[in-house]
Each structure stands twice: as structure tokens, then as C-alpha cells.
GROMACS .gro file of C-alpha atoms in nm:
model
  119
    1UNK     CA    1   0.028  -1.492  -0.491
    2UNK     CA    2   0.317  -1.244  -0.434
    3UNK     CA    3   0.312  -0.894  -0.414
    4UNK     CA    4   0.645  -0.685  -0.493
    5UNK     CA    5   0.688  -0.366  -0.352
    6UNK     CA    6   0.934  -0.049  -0.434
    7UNK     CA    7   1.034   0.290  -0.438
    8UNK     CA    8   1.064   0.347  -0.071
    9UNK     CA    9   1.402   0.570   0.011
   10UNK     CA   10   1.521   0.854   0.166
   11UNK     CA   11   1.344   1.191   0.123
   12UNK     CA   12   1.389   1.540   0.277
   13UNK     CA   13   1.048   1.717   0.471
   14UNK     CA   14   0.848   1.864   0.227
   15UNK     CA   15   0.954   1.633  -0.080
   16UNK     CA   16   0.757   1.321  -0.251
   17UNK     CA   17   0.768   0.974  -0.330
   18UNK     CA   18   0.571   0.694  -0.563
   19UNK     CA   19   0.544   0.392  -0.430
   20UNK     CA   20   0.449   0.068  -0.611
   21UNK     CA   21   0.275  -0.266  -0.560
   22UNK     CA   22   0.267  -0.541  -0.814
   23UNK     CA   23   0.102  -0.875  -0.738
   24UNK     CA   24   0.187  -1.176  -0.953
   25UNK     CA   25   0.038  -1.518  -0.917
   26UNK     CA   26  -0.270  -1.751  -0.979
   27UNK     CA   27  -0.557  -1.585  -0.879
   28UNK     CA   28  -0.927  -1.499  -1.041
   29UNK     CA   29  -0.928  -1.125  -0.911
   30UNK     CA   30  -0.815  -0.857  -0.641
   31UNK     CA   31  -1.078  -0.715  -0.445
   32UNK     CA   32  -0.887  -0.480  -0.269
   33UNK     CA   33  -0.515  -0.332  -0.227
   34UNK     CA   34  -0.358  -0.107   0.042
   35UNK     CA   35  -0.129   0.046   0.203
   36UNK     CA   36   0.018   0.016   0.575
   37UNK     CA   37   0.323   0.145   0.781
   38UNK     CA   38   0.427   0.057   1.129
   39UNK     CA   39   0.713   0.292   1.258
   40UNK     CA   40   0.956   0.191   1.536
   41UNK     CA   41   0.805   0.127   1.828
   42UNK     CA   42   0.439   0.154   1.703
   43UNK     CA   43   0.154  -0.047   1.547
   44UNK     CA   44   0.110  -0.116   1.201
   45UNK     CA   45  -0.133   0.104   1.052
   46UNK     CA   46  -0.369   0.165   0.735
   47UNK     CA   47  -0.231   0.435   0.529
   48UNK     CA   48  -0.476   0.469   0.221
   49UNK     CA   49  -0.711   0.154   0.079
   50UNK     CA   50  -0.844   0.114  -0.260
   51UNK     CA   51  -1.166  -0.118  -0.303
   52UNK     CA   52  -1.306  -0.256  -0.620
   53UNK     CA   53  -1.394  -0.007  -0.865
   54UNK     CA   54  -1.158   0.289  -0.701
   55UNK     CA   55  -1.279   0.322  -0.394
   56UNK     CA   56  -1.042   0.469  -0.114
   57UNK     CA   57  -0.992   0.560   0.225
   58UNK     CA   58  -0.717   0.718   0.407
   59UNK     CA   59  -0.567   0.762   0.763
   60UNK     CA   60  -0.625   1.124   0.918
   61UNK     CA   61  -0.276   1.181   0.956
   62UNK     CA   62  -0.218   1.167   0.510
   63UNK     CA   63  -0.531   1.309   0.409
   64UNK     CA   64  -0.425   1.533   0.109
   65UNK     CA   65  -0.104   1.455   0.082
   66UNK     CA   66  -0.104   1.128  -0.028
   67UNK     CA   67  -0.267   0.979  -0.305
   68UNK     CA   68  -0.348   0.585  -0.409
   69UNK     CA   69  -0.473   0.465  -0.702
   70UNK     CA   70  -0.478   0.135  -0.914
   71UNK     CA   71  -0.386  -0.015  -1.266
   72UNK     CA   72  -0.586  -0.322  -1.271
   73UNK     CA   73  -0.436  -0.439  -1.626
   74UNK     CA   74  -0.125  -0.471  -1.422
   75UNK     CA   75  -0.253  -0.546  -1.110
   76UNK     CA   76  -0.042  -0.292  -0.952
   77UNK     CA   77  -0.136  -0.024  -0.654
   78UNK     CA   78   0.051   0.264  -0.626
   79UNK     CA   79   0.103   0.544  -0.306
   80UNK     CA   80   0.198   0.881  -0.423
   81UNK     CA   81   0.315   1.055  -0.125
   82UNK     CA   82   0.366   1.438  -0.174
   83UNK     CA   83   0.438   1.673   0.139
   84UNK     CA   84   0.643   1.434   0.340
   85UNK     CA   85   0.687   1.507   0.677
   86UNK     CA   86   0.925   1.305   0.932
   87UNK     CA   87   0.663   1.145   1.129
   88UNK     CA   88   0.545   0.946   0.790
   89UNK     CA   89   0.903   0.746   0.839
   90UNK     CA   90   0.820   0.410   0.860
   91UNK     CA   91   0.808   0.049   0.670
   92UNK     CA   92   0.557   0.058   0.477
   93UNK     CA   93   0.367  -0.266   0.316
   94UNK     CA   94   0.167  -0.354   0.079
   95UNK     CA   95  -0.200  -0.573   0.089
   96UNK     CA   96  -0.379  -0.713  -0.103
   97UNK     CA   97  -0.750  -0.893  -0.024
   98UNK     CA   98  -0.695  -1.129  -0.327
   99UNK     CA   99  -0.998  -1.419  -0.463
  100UNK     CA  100  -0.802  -1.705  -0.580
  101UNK     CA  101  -1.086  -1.899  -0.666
  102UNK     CA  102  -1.483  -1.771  -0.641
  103UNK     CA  103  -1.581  -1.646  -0.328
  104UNK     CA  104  -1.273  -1.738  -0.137
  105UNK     CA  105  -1.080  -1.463  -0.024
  106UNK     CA  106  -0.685  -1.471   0.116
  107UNK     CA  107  -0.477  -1.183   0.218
  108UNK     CA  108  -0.119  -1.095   0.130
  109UNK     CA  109   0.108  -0.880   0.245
  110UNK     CA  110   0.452  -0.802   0.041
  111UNK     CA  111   0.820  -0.753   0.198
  112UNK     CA  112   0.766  -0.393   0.330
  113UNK     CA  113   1.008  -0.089   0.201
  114UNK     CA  114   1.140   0.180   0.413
  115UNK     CA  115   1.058   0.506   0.361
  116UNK     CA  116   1.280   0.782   0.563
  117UNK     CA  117   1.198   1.115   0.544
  118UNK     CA  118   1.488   1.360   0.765
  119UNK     CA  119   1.696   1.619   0.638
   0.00000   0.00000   0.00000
């Protein structure tokens, strides 16, 4: 199982970017995919989560500015980040809780794509 990631980039405060997750692979289904970041210096850290049927959760910190959501025909996650703010600069990877055969559950984690926002 892989999972591709894009759309990271430089943004000013204030603006917005889409990022996207695809997984590829053998697999019989994807329980859940995510979102993380780790900035310099810091831990790596759950950003927004969506579970099963559409499900989500979010860090604090992007409560109403960010947005995930899920296209399970294409088995694809995406982060819409709106309001960016300088503090939100970090790597930021994508996860995926992934059942490659019944009942047994692996997790992935994709390349990781920067996302900068400064003026």
C-alpha cells in the first residue's frame, strides 16, 4: 500500500491550500485516513482524522479553518486549509489505518509535503 501526497507549497497568512492523499495498492478497505504535521523542532501531531463513514476530528489549534473530507471511490483524503496562519508551517503527512485482508489492520504513512505559510 502507498499513499501519495500533494499540494503542499508556499502560502501568504490569511490564504488557503487543498491538500491531497491518494492510496494505491492491494488492500480490502481503509478504515481510516488523516492528517499530521510535525514542525521544526516539535512533535508530530494529528491535524484532522476521518473514520469510516465521515467521521472527523480535529486539533484545537485548526478548528474552523481547516476542513477534511474523503472520496472513497478514489480512495483519496483531502485537507482544505483556509485561514493560514504561520504557525501551521510544517510537513505535513498523510495516514492511513488500511485492512489488507479481514480484520488485520496496518498503518501507512506517505512522503510528507511542506506547507510554508510567511509573507
Amino acid at each position: 500500500v502507498q499513499l501519495q501526497a500533494s499540494g503542499g507549497g508556499l502560502v501568504q497568512p490569511g490564504g488557503s491550500l487543498r491538500l491531497s492523499c491518494a492510496a494505491s495498492g492491494s488492500f480490502f478497505s481503509i478504515n481510516s485516513m488523516g492528517w499530521y504535521r510535525q514542525a521544526p523542532g516539535k512533535q508530530r501531531e494529528l491535524v484532522a482524522r476521518i473514520i469510516g463513514a465521515g467521521s472527523t476530528n480535529y486539533a484545537d489549534s485548526v478548528k474552523g479553518r481547516f476542513t477534511i473530507s474523503r472520496d472513497n471511490a478514489k480512495n483519496t483524503v483531502y485537507l482544505q486549509m483556509n485561514s493560514l496562519k504561520p504557525e501551521d508551517t510544517a510537513v505535513y503527512y498523510c495516514n492511513a489505518i488500511v485492512e489488507r485482508r479481514i480484520g488485520r489492520f496496518y498503518d501507512y504513512w506517505g512522503q510528507g509535503t511542506l506547507v510554508t505559510v510567511s509573507s
